[in-house]
Coordinates of C-alpha atoms in Angstrom, one line a residue:
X1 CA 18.4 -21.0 -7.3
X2 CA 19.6 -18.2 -9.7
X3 CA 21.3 -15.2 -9.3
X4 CA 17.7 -13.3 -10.0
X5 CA 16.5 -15.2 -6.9
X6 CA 19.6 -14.8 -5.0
X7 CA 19.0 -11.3 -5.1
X8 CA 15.6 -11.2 -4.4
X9 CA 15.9 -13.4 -1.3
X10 CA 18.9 -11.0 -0.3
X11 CA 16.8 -8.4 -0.8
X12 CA 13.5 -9.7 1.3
X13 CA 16.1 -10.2 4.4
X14 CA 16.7 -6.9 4.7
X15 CA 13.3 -5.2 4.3
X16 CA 12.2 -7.9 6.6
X17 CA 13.5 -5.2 8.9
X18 CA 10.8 -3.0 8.0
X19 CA 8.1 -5.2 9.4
X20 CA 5.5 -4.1 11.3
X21 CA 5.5 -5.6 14.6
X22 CA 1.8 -5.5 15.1
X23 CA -1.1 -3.7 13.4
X24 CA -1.6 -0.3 14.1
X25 CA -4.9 1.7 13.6
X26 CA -4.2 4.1 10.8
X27 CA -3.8 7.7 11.8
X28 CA -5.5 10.7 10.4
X29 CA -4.8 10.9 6.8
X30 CA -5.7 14.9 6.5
X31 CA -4.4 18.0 8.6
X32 CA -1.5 18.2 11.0
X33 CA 0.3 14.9 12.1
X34 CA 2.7 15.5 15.2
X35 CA 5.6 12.9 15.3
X36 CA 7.5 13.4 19.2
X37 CA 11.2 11.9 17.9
X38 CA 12.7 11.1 21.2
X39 CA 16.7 10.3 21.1
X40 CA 17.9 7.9 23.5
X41 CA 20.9 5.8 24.1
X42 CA 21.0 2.8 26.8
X43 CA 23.2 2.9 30.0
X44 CA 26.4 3.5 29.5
X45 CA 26.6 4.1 25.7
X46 CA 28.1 7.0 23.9
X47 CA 25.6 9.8 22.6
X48 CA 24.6 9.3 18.8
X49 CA 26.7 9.8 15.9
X50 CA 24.3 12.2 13.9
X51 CA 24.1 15.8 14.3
X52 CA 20.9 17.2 15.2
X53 CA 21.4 19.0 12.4
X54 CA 21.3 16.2 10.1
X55 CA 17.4 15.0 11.7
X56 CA 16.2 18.6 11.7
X57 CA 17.1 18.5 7.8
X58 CA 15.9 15.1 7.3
X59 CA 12.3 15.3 8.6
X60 CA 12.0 19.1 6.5
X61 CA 12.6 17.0 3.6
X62 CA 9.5 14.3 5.0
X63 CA 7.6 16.7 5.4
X64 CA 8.0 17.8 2.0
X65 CA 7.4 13.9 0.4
X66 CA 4.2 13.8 2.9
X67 CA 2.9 17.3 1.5
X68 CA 3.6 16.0 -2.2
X69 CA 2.4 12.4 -1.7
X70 CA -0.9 13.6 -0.1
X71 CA -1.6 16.3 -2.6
X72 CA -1.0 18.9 0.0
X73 CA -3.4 17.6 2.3
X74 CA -1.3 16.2 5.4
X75 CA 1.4 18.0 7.4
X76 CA 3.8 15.8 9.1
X77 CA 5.2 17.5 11.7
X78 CA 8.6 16.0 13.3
X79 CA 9.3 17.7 17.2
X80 CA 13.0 16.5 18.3
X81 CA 13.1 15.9 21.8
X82 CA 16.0 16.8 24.0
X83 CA 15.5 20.5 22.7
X84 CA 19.2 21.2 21.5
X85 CA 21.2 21.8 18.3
X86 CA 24.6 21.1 17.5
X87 CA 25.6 18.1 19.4
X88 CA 22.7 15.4 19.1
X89 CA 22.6 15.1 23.0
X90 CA 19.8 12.1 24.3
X91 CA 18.4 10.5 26.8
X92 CA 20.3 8.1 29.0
X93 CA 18.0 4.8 29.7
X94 CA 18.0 3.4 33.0
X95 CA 19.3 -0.2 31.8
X96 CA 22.2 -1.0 29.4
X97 CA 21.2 -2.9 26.1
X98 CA 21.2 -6.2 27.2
X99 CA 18.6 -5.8 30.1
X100 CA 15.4 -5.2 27.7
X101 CA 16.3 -8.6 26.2
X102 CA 13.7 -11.1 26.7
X103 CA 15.7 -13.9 24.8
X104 CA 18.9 -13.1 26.8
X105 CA 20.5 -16.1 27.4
X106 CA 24.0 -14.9 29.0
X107 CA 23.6 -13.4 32.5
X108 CA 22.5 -9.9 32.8
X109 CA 24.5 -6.7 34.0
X110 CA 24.1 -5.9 37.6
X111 CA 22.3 -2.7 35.9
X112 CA 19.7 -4.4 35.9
X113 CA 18.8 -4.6 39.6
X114 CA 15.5 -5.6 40.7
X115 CA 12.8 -3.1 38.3
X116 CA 12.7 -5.4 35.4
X117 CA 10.5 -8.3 37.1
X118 CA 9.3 -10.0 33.9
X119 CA 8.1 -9.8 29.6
X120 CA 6.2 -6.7 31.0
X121 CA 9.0 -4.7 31.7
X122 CA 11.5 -6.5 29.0
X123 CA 9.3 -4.3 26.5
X124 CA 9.1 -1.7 24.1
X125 CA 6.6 0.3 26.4
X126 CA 8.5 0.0 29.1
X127 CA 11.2 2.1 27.3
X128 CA 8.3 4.6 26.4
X129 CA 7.5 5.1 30.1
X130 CA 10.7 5.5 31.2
X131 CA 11.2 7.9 28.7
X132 CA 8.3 10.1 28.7
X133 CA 8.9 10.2 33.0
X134 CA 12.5 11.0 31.7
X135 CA 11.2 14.2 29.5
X136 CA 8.9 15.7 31.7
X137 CA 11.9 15.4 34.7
X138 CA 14.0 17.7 32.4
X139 CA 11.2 19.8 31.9
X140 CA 11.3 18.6 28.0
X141 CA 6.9 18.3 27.6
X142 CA 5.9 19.3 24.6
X143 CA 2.4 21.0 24.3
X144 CA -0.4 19.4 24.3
X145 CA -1.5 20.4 20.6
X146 CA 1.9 19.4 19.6
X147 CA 1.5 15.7 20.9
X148 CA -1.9 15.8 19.5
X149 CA -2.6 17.5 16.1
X150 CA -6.1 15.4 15.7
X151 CA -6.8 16.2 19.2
X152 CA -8.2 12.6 19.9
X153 CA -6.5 12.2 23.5
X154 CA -3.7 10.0 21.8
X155 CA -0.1 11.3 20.8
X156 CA 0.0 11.3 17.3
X157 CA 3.1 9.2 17.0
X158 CA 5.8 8.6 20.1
X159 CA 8.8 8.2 17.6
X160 CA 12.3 6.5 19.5
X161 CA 15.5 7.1 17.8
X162 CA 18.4 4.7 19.6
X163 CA 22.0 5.2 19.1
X164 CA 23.4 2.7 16.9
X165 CA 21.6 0.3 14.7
X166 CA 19.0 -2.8 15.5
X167 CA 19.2 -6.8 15.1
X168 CA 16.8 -7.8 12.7
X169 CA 12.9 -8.3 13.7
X170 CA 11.0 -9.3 16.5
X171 CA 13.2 -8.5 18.9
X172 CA 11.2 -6.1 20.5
X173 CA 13.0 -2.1 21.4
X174 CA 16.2 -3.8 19.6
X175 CA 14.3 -3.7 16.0
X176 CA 12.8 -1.1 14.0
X177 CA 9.4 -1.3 14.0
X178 CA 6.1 0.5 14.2
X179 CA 3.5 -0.8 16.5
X180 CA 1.2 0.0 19.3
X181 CA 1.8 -0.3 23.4
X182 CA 0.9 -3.6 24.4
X183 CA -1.9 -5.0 26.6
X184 CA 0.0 -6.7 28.5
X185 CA 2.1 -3.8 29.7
X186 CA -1.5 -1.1 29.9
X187 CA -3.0 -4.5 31.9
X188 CA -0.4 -4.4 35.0
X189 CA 0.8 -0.8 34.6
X190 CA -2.0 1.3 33.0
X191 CA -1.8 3.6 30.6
X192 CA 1.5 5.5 29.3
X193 CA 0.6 9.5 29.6
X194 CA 2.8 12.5 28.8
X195 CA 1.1 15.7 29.3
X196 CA -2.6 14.1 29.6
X197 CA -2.4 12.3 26.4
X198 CA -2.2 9.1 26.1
X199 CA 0.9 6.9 24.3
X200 CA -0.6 4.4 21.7
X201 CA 1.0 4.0 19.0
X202 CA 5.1 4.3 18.5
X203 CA 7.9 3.8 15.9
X204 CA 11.3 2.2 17.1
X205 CA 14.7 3.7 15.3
X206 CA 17.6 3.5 15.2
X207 CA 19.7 6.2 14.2
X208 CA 21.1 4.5 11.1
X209 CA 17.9 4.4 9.5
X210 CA 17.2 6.9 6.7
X211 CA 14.6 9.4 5.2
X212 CA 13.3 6.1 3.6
X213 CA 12.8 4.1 7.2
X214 CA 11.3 6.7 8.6
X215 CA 8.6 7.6 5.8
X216 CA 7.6 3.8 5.3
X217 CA 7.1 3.7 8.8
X218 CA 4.7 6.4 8.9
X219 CA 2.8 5.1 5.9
X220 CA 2.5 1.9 7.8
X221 CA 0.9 4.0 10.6
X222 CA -1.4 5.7 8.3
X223 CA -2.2 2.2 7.1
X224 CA -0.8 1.4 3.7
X225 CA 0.5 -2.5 3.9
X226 CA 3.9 -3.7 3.1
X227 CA 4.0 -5.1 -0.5
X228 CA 7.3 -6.8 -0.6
X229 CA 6.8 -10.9 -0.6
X230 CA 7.4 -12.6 2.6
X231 CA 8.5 -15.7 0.9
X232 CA 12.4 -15.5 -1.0
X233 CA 10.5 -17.5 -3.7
X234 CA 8.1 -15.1 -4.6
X235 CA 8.4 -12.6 -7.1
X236 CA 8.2 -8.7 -6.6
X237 CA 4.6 -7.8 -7.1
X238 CA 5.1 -4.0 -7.2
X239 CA 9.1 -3.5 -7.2
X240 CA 10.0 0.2 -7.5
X241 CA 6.8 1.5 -8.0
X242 CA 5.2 1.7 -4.7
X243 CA 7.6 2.9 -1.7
X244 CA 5.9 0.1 0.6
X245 CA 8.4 -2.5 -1.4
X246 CA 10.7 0.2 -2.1
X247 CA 13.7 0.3 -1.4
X248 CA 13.6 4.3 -2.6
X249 CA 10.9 6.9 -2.1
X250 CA 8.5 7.1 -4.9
X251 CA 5.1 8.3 -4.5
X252 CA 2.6 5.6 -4.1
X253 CA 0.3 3.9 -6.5
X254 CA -2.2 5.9 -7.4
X255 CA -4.7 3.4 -6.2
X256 CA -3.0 3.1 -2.6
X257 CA -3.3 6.3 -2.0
X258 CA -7.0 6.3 -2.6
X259 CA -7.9 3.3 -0.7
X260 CA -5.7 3.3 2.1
X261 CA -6.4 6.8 2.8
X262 CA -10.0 6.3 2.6
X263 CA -10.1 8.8 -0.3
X264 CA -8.9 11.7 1.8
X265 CA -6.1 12.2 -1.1
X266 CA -7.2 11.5 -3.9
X267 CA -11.4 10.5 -4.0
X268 CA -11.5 7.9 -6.9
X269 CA -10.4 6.6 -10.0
X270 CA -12.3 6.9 -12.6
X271 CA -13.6 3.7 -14.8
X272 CA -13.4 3.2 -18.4
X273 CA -16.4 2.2 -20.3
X274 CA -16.2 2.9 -23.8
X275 CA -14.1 2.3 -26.3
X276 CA -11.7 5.3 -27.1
X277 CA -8.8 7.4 -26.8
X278 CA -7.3 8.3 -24.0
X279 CA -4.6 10.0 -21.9
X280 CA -3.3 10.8 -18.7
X281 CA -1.0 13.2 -16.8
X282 CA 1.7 11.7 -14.1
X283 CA 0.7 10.1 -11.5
X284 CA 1.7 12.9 -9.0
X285 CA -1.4 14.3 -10.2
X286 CA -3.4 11.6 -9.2
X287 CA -4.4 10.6 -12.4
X288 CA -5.7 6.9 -13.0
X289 CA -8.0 5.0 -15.2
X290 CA -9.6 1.8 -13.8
X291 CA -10.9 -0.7 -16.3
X292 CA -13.1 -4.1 -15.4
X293 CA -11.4 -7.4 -15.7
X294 CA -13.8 -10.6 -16.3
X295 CA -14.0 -11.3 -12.2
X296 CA -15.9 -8.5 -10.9
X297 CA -13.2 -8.8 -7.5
X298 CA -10.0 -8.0 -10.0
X299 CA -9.7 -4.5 -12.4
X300 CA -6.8 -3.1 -13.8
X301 CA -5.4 0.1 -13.2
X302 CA -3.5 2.5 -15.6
X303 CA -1.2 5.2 -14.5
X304 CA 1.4 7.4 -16.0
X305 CA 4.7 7.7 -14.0
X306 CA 7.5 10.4 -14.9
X307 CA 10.9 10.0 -13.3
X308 CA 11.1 13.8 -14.1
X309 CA 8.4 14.8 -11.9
X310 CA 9.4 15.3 -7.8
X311 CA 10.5 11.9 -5.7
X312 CA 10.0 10.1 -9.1
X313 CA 13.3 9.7 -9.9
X314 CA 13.8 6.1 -8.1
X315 CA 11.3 4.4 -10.6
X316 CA 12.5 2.2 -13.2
X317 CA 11.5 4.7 -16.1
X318 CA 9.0 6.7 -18.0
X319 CA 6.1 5.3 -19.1
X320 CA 2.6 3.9 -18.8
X321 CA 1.9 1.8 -16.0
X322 CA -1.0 -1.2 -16.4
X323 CA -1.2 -3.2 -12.6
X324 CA -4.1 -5.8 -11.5
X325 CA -6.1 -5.1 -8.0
X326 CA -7.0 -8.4 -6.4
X327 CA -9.7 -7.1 -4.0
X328 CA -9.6 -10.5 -2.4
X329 CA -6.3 -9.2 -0.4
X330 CA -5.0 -6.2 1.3
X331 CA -1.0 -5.6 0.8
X332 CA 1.0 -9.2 0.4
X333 CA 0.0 -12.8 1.7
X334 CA 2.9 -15.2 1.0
X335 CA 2.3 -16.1 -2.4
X336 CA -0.6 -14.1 -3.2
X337 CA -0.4 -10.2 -3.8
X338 CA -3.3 -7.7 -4.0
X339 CA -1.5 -5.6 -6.7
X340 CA 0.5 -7.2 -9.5
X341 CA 2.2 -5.1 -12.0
X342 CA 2.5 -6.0 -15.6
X343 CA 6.0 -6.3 -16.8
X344 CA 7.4 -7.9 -19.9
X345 CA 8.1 -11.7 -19.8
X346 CA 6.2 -12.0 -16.4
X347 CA 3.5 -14.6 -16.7
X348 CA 1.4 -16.9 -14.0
X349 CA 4.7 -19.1 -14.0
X350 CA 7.5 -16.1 -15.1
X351 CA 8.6 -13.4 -12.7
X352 CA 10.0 -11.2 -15.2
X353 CA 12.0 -8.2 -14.2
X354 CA 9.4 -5.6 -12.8
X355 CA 11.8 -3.0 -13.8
X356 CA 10.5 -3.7 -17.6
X357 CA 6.6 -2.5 -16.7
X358 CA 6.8 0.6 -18.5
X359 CA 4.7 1.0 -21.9
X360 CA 5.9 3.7 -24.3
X361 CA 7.5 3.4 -27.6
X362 CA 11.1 3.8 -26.7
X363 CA 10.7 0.0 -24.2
X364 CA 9.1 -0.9 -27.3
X365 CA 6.3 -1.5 -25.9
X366 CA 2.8 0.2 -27.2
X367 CA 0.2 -2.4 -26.6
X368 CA -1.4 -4.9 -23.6
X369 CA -4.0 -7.4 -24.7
X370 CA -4.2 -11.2 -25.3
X371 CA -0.9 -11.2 -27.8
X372 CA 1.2 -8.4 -26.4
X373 CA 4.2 -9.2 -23.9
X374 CA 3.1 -8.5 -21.1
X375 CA -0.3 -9.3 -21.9
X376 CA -3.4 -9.6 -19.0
X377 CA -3.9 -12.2 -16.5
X378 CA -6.0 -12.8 -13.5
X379 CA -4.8 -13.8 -9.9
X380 CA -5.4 -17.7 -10.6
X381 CA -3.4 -17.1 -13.7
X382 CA -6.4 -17.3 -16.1
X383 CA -6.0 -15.6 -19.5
X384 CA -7.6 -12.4 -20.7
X385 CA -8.4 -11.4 -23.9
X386 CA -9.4 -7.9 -22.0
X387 CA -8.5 -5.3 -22.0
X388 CA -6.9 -4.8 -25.6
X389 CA -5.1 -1.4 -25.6
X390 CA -3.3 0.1 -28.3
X391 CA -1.3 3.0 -29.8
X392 CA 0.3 3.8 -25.9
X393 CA 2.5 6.7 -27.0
X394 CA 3.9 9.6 -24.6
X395 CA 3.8 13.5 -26.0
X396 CA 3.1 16.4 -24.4
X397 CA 3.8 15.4 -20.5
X398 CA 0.9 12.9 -21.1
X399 CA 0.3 9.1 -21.7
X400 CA -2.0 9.0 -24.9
X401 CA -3.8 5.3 -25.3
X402 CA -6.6 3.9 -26.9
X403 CA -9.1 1.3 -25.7
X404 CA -11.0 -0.8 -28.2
X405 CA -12.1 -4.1 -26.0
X406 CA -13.8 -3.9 -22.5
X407 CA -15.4 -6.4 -20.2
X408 CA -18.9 -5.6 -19.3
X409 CA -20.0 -5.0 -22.7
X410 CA -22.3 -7.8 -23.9
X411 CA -25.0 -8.8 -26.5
X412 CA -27.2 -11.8 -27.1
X413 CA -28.1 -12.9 -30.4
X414 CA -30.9 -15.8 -30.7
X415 CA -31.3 -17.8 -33.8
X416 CA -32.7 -21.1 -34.7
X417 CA -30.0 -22.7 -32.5
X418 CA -29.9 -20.2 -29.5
X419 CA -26.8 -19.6 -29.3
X420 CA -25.2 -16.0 -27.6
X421 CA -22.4 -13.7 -29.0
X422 CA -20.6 -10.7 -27.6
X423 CA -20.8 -7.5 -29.7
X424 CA -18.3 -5.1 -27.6
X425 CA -18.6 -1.0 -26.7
X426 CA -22.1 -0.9 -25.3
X427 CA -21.7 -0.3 -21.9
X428 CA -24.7 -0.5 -19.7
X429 CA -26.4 -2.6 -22.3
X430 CA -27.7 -5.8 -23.3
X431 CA -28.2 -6.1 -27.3
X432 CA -31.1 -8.2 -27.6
X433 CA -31.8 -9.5 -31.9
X434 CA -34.2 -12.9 -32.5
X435 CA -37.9 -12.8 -33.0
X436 CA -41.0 -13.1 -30.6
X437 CA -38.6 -13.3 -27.2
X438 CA -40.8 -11.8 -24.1
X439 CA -39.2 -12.5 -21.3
X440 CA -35.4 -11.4 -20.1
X441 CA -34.5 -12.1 -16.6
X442 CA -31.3 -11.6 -15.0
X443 CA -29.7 -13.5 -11.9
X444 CA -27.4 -13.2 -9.4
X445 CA -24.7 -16.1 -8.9
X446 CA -26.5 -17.1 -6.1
X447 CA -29.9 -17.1 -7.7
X448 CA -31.3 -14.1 -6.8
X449 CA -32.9 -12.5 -9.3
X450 CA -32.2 -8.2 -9.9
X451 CA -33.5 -7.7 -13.3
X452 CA -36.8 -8.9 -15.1
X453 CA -38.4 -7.5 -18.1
X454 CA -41.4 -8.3 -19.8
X455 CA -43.7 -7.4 -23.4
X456 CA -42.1 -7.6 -26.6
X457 CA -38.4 -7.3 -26.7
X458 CA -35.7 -6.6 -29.2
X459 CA -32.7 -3.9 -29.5
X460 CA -31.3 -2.6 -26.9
X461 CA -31.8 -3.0 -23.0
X462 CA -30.9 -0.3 -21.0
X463 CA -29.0 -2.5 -17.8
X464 CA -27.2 0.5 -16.2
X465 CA -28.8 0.4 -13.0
X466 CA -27.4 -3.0 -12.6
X467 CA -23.9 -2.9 -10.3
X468 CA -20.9 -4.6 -11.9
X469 CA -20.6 -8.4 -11.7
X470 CA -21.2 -11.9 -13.4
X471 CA -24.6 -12.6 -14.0
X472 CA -26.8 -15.6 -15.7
X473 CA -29.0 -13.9 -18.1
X474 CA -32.2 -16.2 -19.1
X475 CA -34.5 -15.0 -22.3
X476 CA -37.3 -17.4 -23.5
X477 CA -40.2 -16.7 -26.3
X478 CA -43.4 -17.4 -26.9
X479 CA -43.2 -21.1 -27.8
X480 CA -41.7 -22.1 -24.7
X481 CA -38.2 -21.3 -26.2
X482 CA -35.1 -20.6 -23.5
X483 CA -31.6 -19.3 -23.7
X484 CA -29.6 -19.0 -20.6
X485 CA -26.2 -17.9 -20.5
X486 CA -23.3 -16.0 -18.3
X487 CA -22.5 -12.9 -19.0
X488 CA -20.5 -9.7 -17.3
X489 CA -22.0 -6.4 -16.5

């Protein structure tokens, strides 16, 4: 292995830690967002560390990323329960650290006495109840709009923060993790309530973790998958450029924080078409072009990112960004990635260094098409000789570009042999030359067909209507003559 793959597997064993435990349905994307943060410390351990201070000043400032991330549009509000300052005083659990061990092998503490009867108990919810009975003992309930900001019956987010710091994944309330209250628990116990709302879905903590733990989390809740590989093999997809693979806070891809937030922050990218110049403002605008690839289930997308702009300056640089959207997955899947982004010297069989994905002319690089480095490449690692753009410059707090070679662009020439050519920048449009054709059909992949024309036919053929894909285009003439061929709309 070399020291490139050394450090990636190092890497991948310790954002393993950010794992979800299980999946979580994604929380309101818009409004107010109530996170209860909960300190606690197990039997007989010393209170945390941390000031209060220090939390209080560390959730202003996520509150701040959430505000800039979702273009103003969601308010994550963080309500620190015991009520104190100064002193980070918590609550004491029942049972000392090794009693909510399920894989305990030693003998346990006499602390344990006879309430833990089984995995049912030996469990993160269990914590939870004893907790939220602990809180509204001391009198420490929080309102009810404050546990509920969507007002759905559910507590926004039950957040615990445990003195000291976890041991890795999957062991339950001793790892980080976001996640929702089992079944097995809500089976034999019931429900978890604090103040008539119900206790779903929860973050574990521990009071080492940082700004960057703790907003990951909460994008996990919202719903934005973890992009870093789960194989030490694999390369980084995304890298820097996306906060899910981290390590630092950056604002997300553009295109994550359309999909995954249902367009709530920003509604869509916008496709190009025709040939052209172009340019775009940062990405914390939520600027993005989208541009078809030959499989109608891949694009590219092209954003601007500026390490000058606000909780931009953990990327790699300034520069135009180009990355590939395999719809076919959502977040990471061993080897397979639903975002790749380009980087120089990264091929099908190359990682490259995803630090090198910036275009502009100081990286030297001003151009992405079939003979540039990086140049494009679909998820089986097929070659594209599309897009082809050119001239990428930066000037005026833009990204200027120019497009000159699009997919979906095609036009069918018939001669004596019948054979078909592609005559680019006519989107919507099939160019139709030859003599005495009467017929044009077009067909879905599975034979179905969603375009027929009849009568005398020659120029071009307005195909707009037609939603993007790979179709088989059939055109005969009068003497029984027929051309069918492939083409991309």
């Amino acid at each position: 292995m070399n020291m490139n793959l050394k450090k990636i597997t190092s890497f991948l064993s310790c954002a393993l830690l950010l794992l979800p435990a299980v999946q979580v349905e994604a929380a309101p994307a818009s409004g107010v967002l109530n996170r209860t943060v909960v300190f606690a410390r197990f039997f007989d351990d010393p209170e945390l560390d941390a000031t209060r201070e220090s939390y209080e000043n560390m959730f202003i400032d996520m509150n701040s990323y959430f505000m800039a991330i979702s273009n103003g549009k969601l308010d994550v509000r963080s309500h620190l329960y015991p009520r104190n300052t100064g002193v980070n005083t918590s609550f004491e659990l029942d049972y000392c650290y090794y009693c909510y061990d399920s894989t305990w092998k030693g003998t346990y503490p006499n602390c344990k006495s006879t309430a833990i009867t089984g995995k049912a108990d030996i469990n993160v919810a269990f914590v939870i109840s004893e907790l939220a009975a602990k809180m509204e003992a001391a009198g420490e309930v929080p309102s009810a709009e404050e546990l509920d900001g969507d007002g759905d019956g559910y507590v926004d987010n039950f957040v615990i923060v445990l003195r000291g710091a976890g041991r890795g994944t999957g062991k339950g309330i001793h790892s980080p993790h976001v996640g929702t209250v089992s079944e097995t628990y809500t089976k034999q116990k019931g429900d978890i309530k604090i103040n008539g709302k119900i206790i779903r879905d929860y973050t574990v903590t521990y009071e080492r973790n940082t700004l960057e733990t703790h907003s990951r989390f909460q994008l996990s809740q919202l719903g934005f998958p973890n992009l870093y590989p789960t194989m030490g093999s694999c390369p980084r997809f995304v890298g820097m450029w996306d906060p899910m693979d981290g390590p630092k806070l950056v604002f997300p891809l553009v295109y994550n924080r359309m999909k995954y937030t249902s367009g709530t922050w920003i509604e869509e990218i916008p496709e190009i078409t025709r040939a052209g110049q172009y340019s775009l403002a940062p990405a914390t605008d939520g600027a993005a072009y989208r541009i078809a690839s030959s499989d109608p289930s891949q694009f590219w997308v092209l954003e601007f990112r500026d390490a000058s702009q606000p909780w931009e300056e953990n990327i790699a640089g300034t520069g135009l960004i180009i990355y590939r959207v395999n719809t076919a997955y959502t977040g990471v899947l061993a080897r397979n990635s639903e975002i790749y982004v380009c980087r120089k010297d990264g091929t099908f069989t190359e990682y490259g260094n995803v630090a090198d994905a910036p275009f502009s002319e100081s990286y030297g690089r001003v151009s992405f098409g079939p003979d540039s480095n990086p140049s494009p490449f679909l998820a089986d690692g097929s070659k594209e000789d599309i897009p082809e753009i050119t001239d990428i410059a930066l000037a005026g707090g833009k990204a200027t570009f120019r497009v000159s070679k699009l997919a979906g662009v095609h036009a069918v020439g018939i001669s004596d042999t019948w054979d078909a050519r592609t005559v680019p920048y006519a989107p919507g449009m099939i160019q139709v030359e030859g003599d005495g054709i009467e017929n044009l059909t077009l067909y879905s992949l599975t034979g179905q067909c969603v375009f027929a024309l009849t009568g005398e036919i020659s120029g071009q053929v307005d195909v707009s209507g037609i939603k993007s894909g790979v179709y088989v285009l059939r055109l005969s003439n009068g003497a029984g003559r027929i051309f069918t061929s492939k083409i991309i709309l």
